[in-house]
Amino acid sequence: MKVSSGKGKDEKYRRLTEIIKGYSNSPGSLIQILHQAQNIFGYLPKEVLCFISKETGFSSSRVYGVVTFYESFRLSPVGKYTIKLCLGTACHVRGASAMVDEIETLLGIKRGQTTEDGKFTLQTVNCLGSCALGPVAVINGNYHGHLTRRRVERVLKEYQ
Ligand code: FES
């Protein structure tokens, strides 16, 4: 029987420690460290934020303030598939809000949440740069345009 040793986690903290050592404690370095930490852990759990605070000397409120200010930082894990649905003007006028409702209903989550099985995370964005395809969503880098309620269901099934 395989027993988890926590070595993977230790290795992640070891890598993070090396990264922190490579930076000065200038304010700009905190953002860089947080980005790298997120790359290592997949998101920024509380214990990682405490670790960064301790190792860098930045106060925990400062660290938390930066993480909550920038949308690119995640405080909770994301699913295997991240659905980014556009709610920009061009997509909105073509019914994107109804697509959000449909996805929320089909997956049983609200925007910003991840399904219990860890498969899908639903996010909304302001423009994906493909307005002619609207309503449009990107799932792990794959564009799905001209969405309708029926098409949303079909698209999600592709990832089941
Ligand atoms: S407004 Fe939706 S892609 Fe631009």
XYZ file of C-alpha atoms and ligand atoms in Angstrom:
164
model
C 0.000 0.000 0.000
C 1.304 3.407 -0.938
C 1.404 5.872 1.944
C 1.709 9.582 1.258
C 4.938 10.859 2.805
C 4.391 14.556 2.250
C 7.662 14.648 0.315
C 5.976 16.372 -2.628
C 4.894 19.157 -0.330
C 8.353 19.449 1.221
C 9.832 19.690 -2.242
C 7.437 22.496 -3.123
C 8.414 24.453 -0.007
C 12.082 23.819 -0.761
C 11.633 25.276 -4.252
C 9.750 28.249 -2.858
C 12.500 28.893 -0.307
C 15.073 28.940 -3.124
C 12.951 31.399 -5.089
C 12.547 33.713 -2.101
C 16.308 33.695 -1.539
C 16.773 34.923 -5.109
C 14.746 38.072 -4.527
C 15.493 41.218 -2.595
C 12.803 42.401 -0.212
C 11.688 45.252 -2.484
C 7.906 45.669 -2.779
C 7.915 44.523 -6.446
C 9.550 41.252 -5.508
C 6.544 40.194 -3.428
C 4.338 40.003 -6.534
C 6.961 37.930 -8.350
C 7.314 35.571 -5.396
C 3.550 35.137 -5.169
C 3.302 34.347 -8.892
C 6.010 31.734 -8.596
C 4.405 30.263 -5.473
C 1.117 29.962 -7.352
C 2.897 28.178 -10.202
C 4.325 25.693 -7.726
C 1.223 25.039 -5.602
C -1.477 25.689 -8.233
C -3.075 28.291 -5.950
C -2.171 30.222 -2.786
C -3.407 28.456 0.352
C -3.277 30.287 3.679
C -0.289 28.279 4.909
C 1.744 29.301 1.848
C 0.888 32.967 2.409
C 2.019 32.654 6.057
C 5.226 30.972 4.920
C 5.955 33.777 2.430
C 5.240 36.396 5.076
C 7.622 34.720 7.521
C 10.394 34.166 4.989
C 10.252 37.598 3.331
C 9.455 39.764 6.336
C 6.435 41.328 4.596
C 3.522 41.501 7.037
C 0.746 38.963 6.508
C -1.739 41.787 5.908
C 0.542 43.143 3.167
C 0.830 39.717 1.538
C -2.912 39.114 1.766
C -3.604 42.638 0.443
C -1.550 41.987 -2.699
C -3.166 38.595 -3.303
C -6.689 39.948 -3.023
C -5.921 43.052 -5.138
C -4.816 41.201 -8.269
C -7.318 38.969 -10.050
C -4.579 36.669 -11.282
C -4.030 35.225 -7.800
C -6.158 32.312 -6.618
C -6.904 31.579 -2.973
C -8.603 28.273 -3.685
C -7.764 25.392 -6.024
C -9.120 25.428 -9.547
C -10.706 22.475 -11.298
C -9.150 20.323 -13.978
C -11.015 22.453 -16.533
C -11.359 26.218 -16.146
C -14.297 27.698 -18.021
C -13.788 31.376 -18.793
C -17.067 32.722 -20.038
C -17.098 36.198 -21.550
C -19.557 38.762 -20.226
C -18.153 41.642 -22.280
C -20.526 43.942 -24.150
C -20.514 42.088 -27.494
C -21.151 38.753 -25.786
C -23.624 40.228 -23.321
C -25.911 41.563 -26.074
C -25.920 38.080 -27.618
C -27.132 36.444 -24.440
C -23.991 35.560 -22.483
C -25.794 36.016 -19.147
C -28.152 33.177 -20.028
C -25.087 31.014 -20.772
C -23.743 31.700 -17.277
C -27.104 30.678 -15.814
C -27.076 27.520 -17.914
C -23.562 26.509 -16.865
C -24.322 27.263 -13.217
C -27.411 25.068 -13.404
C -25.721 22.215 -15.252
C -22.682 22.138 -12.954
C -24.423 23.113 -9.709
C -21.934 25.911 -8.940
C -21.875 29.690 -9.051
C -19.286 31.743 -10.918
C -15.945 31.694 -9.156
C -16.615 28.228 -7.748
C -15.288 24.753 -8.489
C -17.401 21.616 -8.741
C -17.132 19.193 -5.827
C -15.398 16.595 -7.974
C -12.710 19.158 -8.821
C -13.460 18.965 -12.507
C -14.739 22.430 -13.455
C -14.122 25.984 -12.291
C -16.375 28.692 -13.682
C -14.994 32.177 -14.176
C -16.385 35.174 -16.022
C -14.204 37.655 -17.890
C -14.751 40.963 -19.679
C -13.491 40.140 -23.160
C -11.676 37.207 -24.703
C -10.711 39.125 -27.822
C -13.047 37.028 -29.984
C -16.138 39.221 -29.952
C -17.355 37.945 -33.337
C -17.720 34.489 -31.777
C -19.929 35.700 -28.951
C -21.241 34.411 -26.721
C -17.917 32.697 -26.265
C -16.140 30.669 -23.596
C -12.615 29.323 -23.342
C -12.049 26.011 -21.614
C -8.385 25.291 -20.897
C -7.367 27.318 -23.920
C -10.005 25.919 -26.337
C -12.486 28.459 -27.729
C -16.178 27.583 -27.945
C -18.169 30.260 -29.744
C -21.752 31.058 -30.771
C -22.978 29.435 -27.582
C -26.595 28.575 -27.058
C -28.110 26.702 -24.119
C -28.048 23.459 -26.106
C -24.528 24.021 -27.320
C -23.315 24.735 -23.760
C -24.547 21.335 -22.660
C -22.858 19.632 -25.604
C -19.584 21.447 -24.971
C -19.542 20.484 -21.292
C -20.145 16.854 -22.232
C -16.961 16.949 -24.316
C -15.062 17.402 -21.035
C -16.903 14.791 -18.960
S -16.927 40.819 -25.616
Fe -16.834 38.662 -25.497
S -15.043 38.177 -26.597
Fe -15.108 40.314 -26.640
